[in-house]
XYZ file of N, CA and C in Angstrom:
231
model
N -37.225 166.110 -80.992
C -38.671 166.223 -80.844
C -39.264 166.640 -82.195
N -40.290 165.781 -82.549
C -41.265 166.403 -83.933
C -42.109 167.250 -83.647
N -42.257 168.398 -84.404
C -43.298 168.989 -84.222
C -44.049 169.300 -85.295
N -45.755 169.501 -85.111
C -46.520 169.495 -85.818
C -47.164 171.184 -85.761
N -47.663 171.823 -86.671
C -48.147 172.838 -86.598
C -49.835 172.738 -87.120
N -50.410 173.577 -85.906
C -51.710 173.807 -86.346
C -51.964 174.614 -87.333
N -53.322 174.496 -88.239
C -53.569 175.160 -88.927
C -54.167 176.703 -88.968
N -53.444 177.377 -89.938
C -53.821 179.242 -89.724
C -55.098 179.616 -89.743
N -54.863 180.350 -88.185
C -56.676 180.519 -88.237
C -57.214 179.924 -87.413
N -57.395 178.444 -86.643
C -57.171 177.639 -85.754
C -56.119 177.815 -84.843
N -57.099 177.621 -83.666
C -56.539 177.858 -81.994
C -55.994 176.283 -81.744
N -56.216 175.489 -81.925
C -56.198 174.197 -81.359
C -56.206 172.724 -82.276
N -55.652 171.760 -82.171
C -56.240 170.605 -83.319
C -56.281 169.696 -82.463
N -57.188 168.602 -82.121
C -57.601 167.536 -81.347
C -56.825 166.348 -81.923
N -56.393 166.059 -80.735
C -55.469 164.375 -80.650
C -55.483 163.872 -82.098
N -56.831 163.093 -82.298
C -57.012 162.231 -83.283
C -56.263 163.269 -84.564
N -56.549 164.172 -84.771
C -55.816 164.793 -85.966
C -54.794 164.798 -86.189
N -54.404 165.236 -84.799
C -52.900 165.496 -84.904
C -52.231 163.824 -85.141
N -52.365 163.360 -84.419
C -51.885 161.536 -84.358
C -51.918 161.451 -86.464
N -52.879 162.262 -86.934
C -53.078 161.772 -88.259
C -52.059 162.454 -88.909
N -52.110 163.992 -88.476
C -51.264 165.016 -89.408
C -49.701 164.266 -89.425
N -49.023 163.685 -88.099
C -47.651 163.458 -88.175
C -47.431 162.252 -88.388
N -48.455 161.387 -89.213
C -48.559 159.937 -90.090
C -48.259 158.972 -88.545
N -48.773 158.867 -87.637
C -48.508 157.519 -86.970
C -49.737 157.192 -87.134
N -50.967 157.324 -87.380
C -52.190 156.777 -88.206
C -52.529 157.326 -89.420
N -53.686 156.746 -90.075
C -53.726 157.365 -91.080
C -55.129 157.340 -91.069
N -56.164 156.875 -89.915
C -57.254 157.364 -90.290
C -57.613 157.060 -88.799
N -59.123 158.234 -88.615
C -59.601 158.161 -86.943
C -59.843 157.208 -85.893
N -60.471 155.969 -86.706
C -60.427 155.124 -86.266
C -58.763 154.283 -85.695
N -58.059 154.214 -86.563
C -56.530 153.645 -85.593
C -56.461 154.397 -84.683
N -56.502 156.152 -84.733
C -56.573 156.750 -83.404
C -57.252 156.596 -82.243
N -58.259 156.085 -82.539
C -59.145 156.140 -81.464
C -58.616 154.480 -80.694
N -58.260 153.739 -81.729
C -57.570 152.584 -80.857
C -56.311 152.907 -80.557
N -55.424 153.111 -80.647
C -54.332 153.609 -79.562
C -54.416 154.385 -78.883
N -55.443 155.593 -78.612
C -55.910 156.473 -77.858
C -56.496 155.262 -76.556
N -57.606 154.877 -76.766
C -57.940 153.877 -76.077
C -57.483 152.941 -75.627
N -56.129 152.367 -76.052
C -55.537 151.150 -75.740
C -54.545 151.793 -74.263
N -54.521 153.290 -74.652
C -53.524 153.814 -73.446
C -52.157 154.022 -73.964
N -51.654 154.262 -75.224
C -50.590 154.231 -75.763
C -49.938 155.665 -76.466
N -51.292 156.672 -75.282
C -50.569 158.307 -75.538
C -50.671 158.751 -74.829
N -49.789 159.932 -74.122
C -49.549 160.393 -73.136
C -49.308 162.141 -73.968
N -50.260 163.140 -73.219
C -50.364 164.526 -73.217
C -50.106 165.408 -72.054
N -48.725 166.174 -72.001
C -48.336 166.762 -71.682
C -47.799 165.675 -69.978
N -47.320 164.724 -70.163
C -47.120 163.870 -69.238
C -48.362 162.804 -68.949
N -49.225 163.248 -69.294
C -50.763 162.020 -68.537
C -50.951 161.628 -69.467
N -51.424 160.134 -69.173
C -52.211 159.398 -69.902
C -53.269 159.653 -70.934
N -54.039 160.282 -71.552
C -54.962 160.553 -72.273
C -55.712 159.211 -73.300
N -57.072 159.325 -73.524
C -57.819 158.428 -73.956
C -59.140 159.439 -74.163
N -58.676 160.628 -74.620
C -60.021 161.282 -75.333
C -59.518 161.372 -76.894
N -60.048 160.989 -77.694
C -59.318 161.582 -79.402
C -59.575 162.762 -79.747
N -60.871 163.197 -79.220
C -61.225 164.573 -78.924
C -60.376 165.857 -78.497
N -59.099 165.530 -77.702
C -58.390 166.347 -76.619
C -58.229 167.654 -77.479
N -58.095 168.696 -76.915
C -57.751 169.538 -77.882
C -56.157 170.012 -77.479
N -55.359 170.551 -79.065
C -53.909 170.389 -78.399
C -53.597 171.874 -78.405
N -53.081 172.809 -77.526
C -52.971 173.757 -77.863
C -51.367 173.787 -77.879
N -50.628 175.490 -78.816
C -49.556 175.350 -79.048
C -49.011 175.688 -77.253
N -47.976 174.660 -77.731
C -46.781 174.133 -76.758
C -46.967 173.191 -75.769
N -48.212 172.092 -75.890
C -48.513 171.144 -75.970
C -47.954 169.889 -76.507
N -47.613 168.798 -76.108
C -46.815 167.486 -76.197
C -47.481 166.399 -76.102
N -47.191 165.568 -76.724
C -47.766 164.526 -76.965
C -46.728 163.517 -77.307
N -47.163 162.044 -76.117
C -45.879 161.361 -76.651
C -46.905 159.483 -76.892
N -46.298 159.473 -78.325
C -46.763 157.987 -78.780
C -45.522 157.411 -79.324
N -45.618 156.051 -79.014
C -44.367 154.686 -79.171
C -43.034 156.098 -78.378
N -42.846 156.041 -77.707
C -41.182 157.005 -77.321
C -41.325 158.172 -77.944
N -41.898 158.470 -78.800
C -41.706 159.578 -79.808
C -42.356 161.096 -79.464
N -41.592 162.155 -79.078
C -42.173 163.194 -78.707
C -42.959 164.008 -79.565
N -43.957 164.801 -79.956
C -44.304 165.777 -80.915
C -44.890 166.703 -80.017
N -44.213 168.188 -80.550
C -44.746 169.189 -80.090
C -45.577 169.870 -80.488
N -46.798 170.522 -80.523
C -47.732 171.355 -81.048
C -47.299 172.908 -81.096
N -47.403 173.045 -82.652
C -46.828 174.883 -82.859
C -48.089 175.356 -83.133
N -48.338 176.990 -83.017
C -49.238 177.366 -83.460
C -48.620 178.887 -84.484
N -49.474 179.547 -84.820
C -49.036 180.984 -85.238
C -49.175 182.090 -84.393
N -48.605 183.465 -84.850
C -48.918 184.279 -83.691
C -50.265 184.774 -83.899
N -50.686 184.986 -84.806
C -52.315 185.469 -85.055
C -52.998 185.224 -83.596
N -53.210 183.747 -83.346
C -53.921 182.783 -82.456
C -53.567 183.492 -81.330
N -52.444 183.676 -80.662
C -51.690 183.669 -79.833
C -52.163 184.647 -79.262
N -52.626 186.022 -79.698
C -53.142 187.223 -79.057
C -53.930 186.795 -78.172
């Protein structure tokens, strides 16, 4: 499983970012078309918001590929 970490200081990073941060797009727009096409699935469901927000220990799965969402402990309190 890949995982991606949010940024310090930040509670959360929304789909489209994240899809960007771990290079399977490289800009919002491709996200928003595979978001839309139905080709990601969050935390088991379907999803089609690019908006979503991911919090840590949160999953996200595009083409087979799992990525997990980390956060820091700061947030976490």
């Amino acid at each position: 499983m890949n995982e991606i970490d949010i940024r310090e200081g930040e509670q959360y990073i929304k789909l489209g970012q994240a899809l960007k941060k771990c290079g399977v797009v490289s800009t919002g727009a491709e996200a928003k078309e595979i978001i839309s096409e139905g080709k990601v699935t969050v935390n088991g469901s379907l999803e089609n918001r690019r908006g979503r927000k991911l919090y840590p220990g949160d999953v996200f799965i595009f083409d087979d590929i799992e990525y997990k969402v980390n956060g820091n402990e700061d947030h976490l309190a």
